[in-house]
Amino acid sequence: MCLFCKIVEKNIPANIELENDDFVAFHDINPKAPIHILAIPKKHVDSFNEVSAETMSGMTTFIQELTKKLGIDKSGYRVITNVGENGGQEVKHLHWHVIGGSKLRWDHLADADPKDFF
Ligand code: 5GP
Ligand code: ZN
């Protein structure tokens, strides 16, 4: 069972912000901004490559509800999913980073120098 499936099953503790039958949102253990939540489908999906349109539909509504609950829907935020090796995906269970609570810079998230791209 993967790490996030264990969080879904409550075998590993997490600070849960919002939950329904199909999705759960919990605080990232290593936040990159004042608010950094991971929103995941309870059913295991490896990454965005495999997710169904049906799951994405529910995911969208869930993340909208989450940002309202957090009070960042008006001030703004970012929603990011990393895919695979080049995307920097460490946990192989689809998760959406919902990041906000302050004015975000790109270097909140970047760790590369453009001169290293080629
Ligand atoms: P990725 O790099 O796969 O897009 O993001 C994985 C995220 O999961 C990272 O931001 C990391 O801090 C977070 N993370 C890893 N292990 C745990 C954990 O056990 N609990 C929580 N709440 N977050 C975790
Ligand atoms: Zn999983």
PDB file of C-alpha atoms and ligand atoms in Angstrom:
ATOM      1  CA  MET A   1       0.000   0.000   0.000  1.00  0.00           C
ATOM      2  CA  CYS A   2       1.403   3.419  -0.945  1.00  0.00           C
ATOM      3  CA  LEU A   3       2.051   6.235   1.525  1.00  0.00           C
ATOM      4  CA  PHE A   4      -1.067   8.241   0.619  1.00  0.00           C
ATOM      5  CA  CYS A   5      -3.272   5.108   0.602  1.00  0.00           C
ATOM      6  CA  LYS A   6      -2.075   4.618   4.202  1.00  0.00           C
ATOM      7  CA  ILE A   7      -3.156   8.196   4.997  1.00  0.00           C
ATOM      8  CA  VAL A   8      -6.568   7.462   3.385  1.00  0.00           C
ATOM      9  CA  GLU A   9      -6.859   4.326   5.554  1.00  0.00           C
ATOM     10  CA  LYS A  10      -5.769   6.391   8.619  1.00  0.00           C
ATOM     11  CA  ASN A  11      -2.844   4.005   9.143  1.00  0.00           C
ATOM     12  CA  ILE A  12      -0.537   7.041   9.048  1.00  0.00           C
ATOM     13  CA  PRO A  13      -1.664  10.238  10.801  1.00  0.00           C
ATOM     14  CA  ALA A  14      -2.222  13.416   8.783  1.00  0.00           C
ATOM     15  CA  ASN A  15      -3.671  16.820   9.573  1.00  0.00           C
ATOM     16  CA  ILE A  16      -6.887  16.492   7.567  1.00  0.00           C
ATOM     17  CA  GLU A  17      -8.502  19.735   6.383  1.00  0.00           C
ATOM     18  CA  LEU A  18     -11.425  18.345   4.353  1.00  0.00           C
ATOM     19  CA  GLU A  19     -12.786  14.906   3.504  1.00  0.00           C
ATOM     20  CA  ASN A  20     -15.732  13.349   1.690  1.00  0.00           C
ATOM     21  CA  ASP A  21     -16.514   9.855   0.372  1.00  0.00           C
ATOM     22  CA  ASP A  22     -14.121  10.131  -2.574  1.00  0.00           C
ATOM     23  CA  PHE A  23     -11.405  12.681  -1.677  1.00  0.00           C
ATOM     24  CA  VAL A  24      -9.279  13.816   1.232  1.00  0.00           C
ATOM     25  CA  ALA A  25      -7.180  16.958   1.745  1.00  0.00           C
ATOM     26  CA  PHE A  26      -4.415  17.174   4.346  1.00  0.00           C
ATOM     27  CA  HIS A  27      -1.580  19.551   5.219  1.00  0.00           C
ATOM     28  CA  ASP A  28       1.766  18.893   3.517  1.00  0.00           C
ATOM     29  CA  ILE A  29       4.406  17.767   6.016  1.00  0.00           C
ATOM     30  CA  ASN A  30       6.940  20.168   4.445  1.00  0.00           C
ATOM     31  CA  PRO A  31       4.961  23.302   3.504  1.00  0.00           C
ATOM     32  CA  LYS A  32       6.288  25.638   0.802  1.00  0.00           C
ATOM     33  CA  ALA A  33       3.915  28.487   1.745  1.00  0.00           C
ATOM     34  CA  PRO A  34       1.696  29.483   4.723  1.00  0.00           C
ATOM     35  CA  ILE A  35      -1.008  27.187   3.322  1.00  0.00           C
ATOM     36  CA  HIS A  36       0.098  23.997   1.560  1.00  0.00           C
ATOM     37  CA  ILE A  37      -2.486  21.243   1.274  1.00  0.00           C
ATOM     38  CA  LEU A  38      -2.432  17.986  -0.676  1.00  0.00           C
ATOM     39  CA  ALA A  39      -5.783  16.981  -2.202  1.00  0.00           C
ATOM     40  CA  ILE A  40      -6.051  13.354  -3.320  1.00  0.00           C
ATOM     41  CA  PRO A  41      -8.606  10.846  -4.589  1.00  0.00           C
ATOM     42  CA  LYS A  42      -9.144   8.060  -2.026  1.00  0.00           C
ATOM     43  CA  LYS A  43      -9.015   5.481  -4.807  1.00  0.00           C
ATOM     44  CA  HIS A  44      -5.382   4.931  -5.797  1.00  0.00           C
ATOM     45  CA  VAL A  45      -4.392   6.540  -9.121  1.00  0.00           C
ATOM     46  CA  ASP A  46      -0.683   6.718  -9.962  1.00  0.00           C
ATOM     47  CA  SER A  47      -0.658  10.174 -11.535  1.00  0.00           C
ATOM     48  CA  PHE A  48      -2.484  12.654 -13.762  1.00  0.00           C
ATOM     49  CA  ASN A  49      -1.633  10.347 -16.689  1.00  0.00           C
ATOM     50  CA  GLU A  50      -4.117   7.741 -15.473  1.00  0.00           C
ATOM     51  CA  VAL A  51      -6.885   9.841 -13.876  1.00  0.00           C
ATOM     52  CA  SER A  52     -10.388   9.632 -15.357  1.00  0.00           C
ATOM     53  CA  ALA A  53     -12.440  12.640 -16.388  1.00  0.00           C
ATOM     54  CA  GLU A  54     -15.044  11.515 -13.842  1.00  0.00           C
ATOM     55  CA  THR A  55     -12.536  11.629 -10.970  1.00  0.00           C
ATOM     56  CA  MET A  56     -11.256  15.005 -12.201  1.00  0.00           C
ATOM     57  CA  SER A  57     -14.807  16.347 -12.143  1.00  0.00           C
ATOM     58  CA  GLY A  58     -15.179  15.470  -8.461  1.00  0.00           C
ATOM     59  CA  MET A  59     -11.636  16.657  -7.754  1.00  0.00           C
ATOM     60  CA  THR A  60     -12.427  20.097  -9.196  1.00  0.00           C
ATOM     61  CA  THR A  61     -15.485  20.574  -6.990  1.00  0.00           C
ATOM     62  CA  PHE A  62     -13.564  19.275  -3.959  1.00  0.00           C
ATOM     63  CA  ILE A  63     -10.648  21.691  -4.480  1.00  0.00           C
ATOM     64  CA  GLN A  64     -13.061  24.604  -4.966  1.00  0.00           C
ATOM     65  CA  GLU A  65     -14.750  23.702  -1.657  1.00  0.00           C
ATOM     66  CA  LEU A  66     -11.319  23.352  -0.010  1.00  0.00           C
ATOM     67  CA  THR A  67     -10.112  26.813  -1.091  1.00  0.00           C
ATOM     68  CA  LYS A  68     -13.345  28.371   0.193  1.00  0.00           C
ATOM     69  CA  LYS A  69     -12.944  26.571   3.532  1.00  0.00           C
ATOM     70  CA  LEU A  70      -9.355  27.804   3.756  1.00  0.00           C
ATOM     71  CA  GLY A  71     -10.490  31.357   2.871  1.00  0.00           C
ATOM     72  CA  ILE A  72      -8.049  31.662  -0.044  1.00  0.00           C
ATOM     73  CA  ASP A  73     -10.515  31.475  -2.941  1.00  0.00           C
ATOM     74  CA  LYS A  74     -10.625  35.272  -3.282  1.00  0.00           C
ATOM     75  CA  SER A  75      -6.991  36.075  -2.395  1.00  0.00           C
ATOM     76  CA  GLY A  76      -5.691  33.434  -4.804  1.00  0.00           C
ATOM     77  CA  TYR A  77      -3.633  30.279  -4.792  1.00  0.00           C
ATOM     78  CA  ARG A  78      -1.949  27.707  -7.016  1.00  0.00           C
ATOM     79  CA  VAL A  79      -3.029  24.173  -7.882  1.00  0.00           C
ATOM     80  CA  ILE A  80      -0.203  21.958  -9.099  1.00  0.00           C
ATOM     81  CA  THR A  81       0.252  18.283  -9.824  1.00  0.00           C
ATOM     82  CA  ASN A  82       3.710  16.907 -10.522  1.00  0.00           C
ATOM     83  CA  VAL A  83       3.897  14.010 -12.995  1.00  0.00           C
ATOM     84  CA  GLY A  84       6.734  11.518 -13.294  1.00  0.00           C
ATOM     85  CA  GLU A  85      10.475  11.958 -13.138  1.00  0.00           C
ATOM     86  CA  ASN A  86      10.829  15.304 -14.912  1.00  0.00           C
ATOM     87  CA  GLY A  87       7.773  16.646 -13.069  1.00  0.00           C
ATOM     88  CA  GLY A  88       9.450  15.839  -9.750  1.00  0.00           C
ATOM     89  CA  GLN A  89       6.713  13.478  -8.536  1.00  0.00           C
ATOM     90  CA  GLU A  90       7.938  11.769  -5.370  1.00  0.00           C
ATOM     91  CA  VAL A  91       4.744  10.088  -4.187  1.00  0.00           C
ATOM     92  CA  LYS A  92       3.161   7.867  -6.852  1.00  0.00           C
ATOM     93  CA  HIS A  93      -0.432   8.543  -5.819  1.00  0.00           C
ATOM     94  CA  LEU A  94      -2.083  11.448  -7.659  1.00  0.00           C
ATOM     95  CA  HIS A  95      -2.075  14.561  -5.497  1.00  0.00           C
ATOM     96  CA  TRP A  96      -2.820  18.212  -6.099  1.00  0.00           C
ATOM     97  CA  HIS A  97      -0.731  20.757  -4.236  1.00  0.00           C
ATOM     98  CA  VAL A  98      -3.014  23.636  -3.180  1.00  0.00           C
ATOM     99  CA  ILE A  99      -0.701  26.460  -2.162  1.00  0.00           C
ATOM    100  CA  GLY A 100      -1.569  29.932  -0.897  1.00  0.00           C
ATOM    101  CA  GLY A 101      -1.808  32.244   2.086  1.00  0.00           C
ATOM    102  CA  SER A 102       0.762  34.713   0.777  1.00  0.00           C
ATOM    103  CA  LYS A 103       1.882  36.264  -2.513  1.00  0.00           C
ATOM    104  CA  LEU A 104       3.548  33.356  -4.307  1.00  0.00           C
ATOM    105  CA  ARG A 105       6.791  33.649  -6.207  1.00  0.00           C
ATOM    106  CA  TRP A 106       7.790  31.109  -8.824  1.00  0.00           C
ATOM    107  CA  ASP A 107      10.920  30.384  -6.801  1.00  0.00           C
ATOM    108  CA  HIS A 108       8.701  29.018  -4.035  1.00  0.00           C
ATOM    109  CA  LEU A 109       8.659  26.000  -6.301  1.00  0.00           C
ATOM    110  CA  ALA A 110      11.730  26.224  -8.522  1.00  0.00           C
ATOM    111  CA  ASP A 111      15.046  24.697  -7.625  1.00  0.00           C
ATOM    112  CA  ALA A 112      16.702  24.786 -11.046  1.00  0.00           C
ATOM    113  CA  ASP A 113      18.890  27.319 -12.823  1.00  0.00           C
ATOM    114  CA  PRO A 114      17.778  28.003 -16.453  1.00  0.00           C
ATOM    115  CA  LYS A 115      21.386  27.562 -17.599  1.00  0.00           C
ATOM    116  CA  ASP A 116      21.093  23.897 -16.576  1.00  0.00           C
ATOM    117  CA  PHE A 117      18.163  23.245 -18.935  1.00  0.00           C
ATOM    118  CA  PHE A 118      20.190  22.422 -22.027  1.00  0.00           C
TER     119      PHE A 118
HETATM  120  P1  5GP B   1       5.483  15.415  -4.977  1.00  0.00           P
HETATM  121  O1  5GP B   1       6.943  15.791  -4.939  1.00  0.00           O
HETATM  122  O2  5GP B   1       5.280  13.939  -5.153  1.00  0.00           O
HETATM  123  O3  5GP B   1       4.663  16.237  -5.939  1.00  0.00           O
HETATM  124  O4  5GP B   1       4.900  15.821  -3.573  1.00  0.00           O
HETATM  125  C1  5GP B   1       4.897  14.969  -2.471  1.00  0.00           C
HETATM  126  C2  5GP B   1       4.582  15.830  -1.269  1.00  0.00           C
HETATM  127  O5  5GP B   1       4.212  14.983  -0.205  1.00  0.00           O
HETATM  128  C3  5GP B   1       5.764  16.675  -0.795  1.00  0.00           C
HETATM  129  O6  5GP B   1       5.397  18.057  -0.822  1.00  0.00           O
HETATM  130  C4  5GP B   1       6.021  16.166   0.625  1.00  0.00           C
HETATM  131  O7  5GP B   1       6.381  17.194   1.507  1.00  0.00           O
HETATM  132  C5  5GP B   1       4.693  15.519   0.994  1.00  0.00           C
HETATM  133  N1  5GP B   1       4.804  14.402   1.927  1.00  0.00           N
HETATM  134  C6  5GP B   1       5.687  13.346   1.840  1.00  0.00           C
HETATM  135  N2  5GP B   1       5.459  12.484   2.839  1.00  0.00           N
HETATM  136  C7  5GP B   1       4.413  12.978   3.572  1.00  0.00           C
HETATM  137  C8  5GP B   1       3.712  12.511   4.734  1.00  0.00           C
HETATM  138  O8  5GP B   1       3.993  11.449   5.298  1.00  0.00           O
HETATM  139  N3  5GP B   1       2.713  13.297   5.210  1.00  0.00           N
HETATM  140  C9  5GP B   1       2.342  14.471   4.585  1.00  0.00           C
HETATM  141  N4  5GP B   1       1.334  15.168   5.144  1.00  0.00           N
HETATM  142  N5  5GP B   1       2.980  14.933   3.495  1.00  0.00           N
HETATM  143  C10 5GP B   1       3.993  14.201   2.984  1.00  0.00           C
HETATM  144 ZN    ZN B   2      -2.042   5.089  -3.121  1.00  0.00          ZN
END
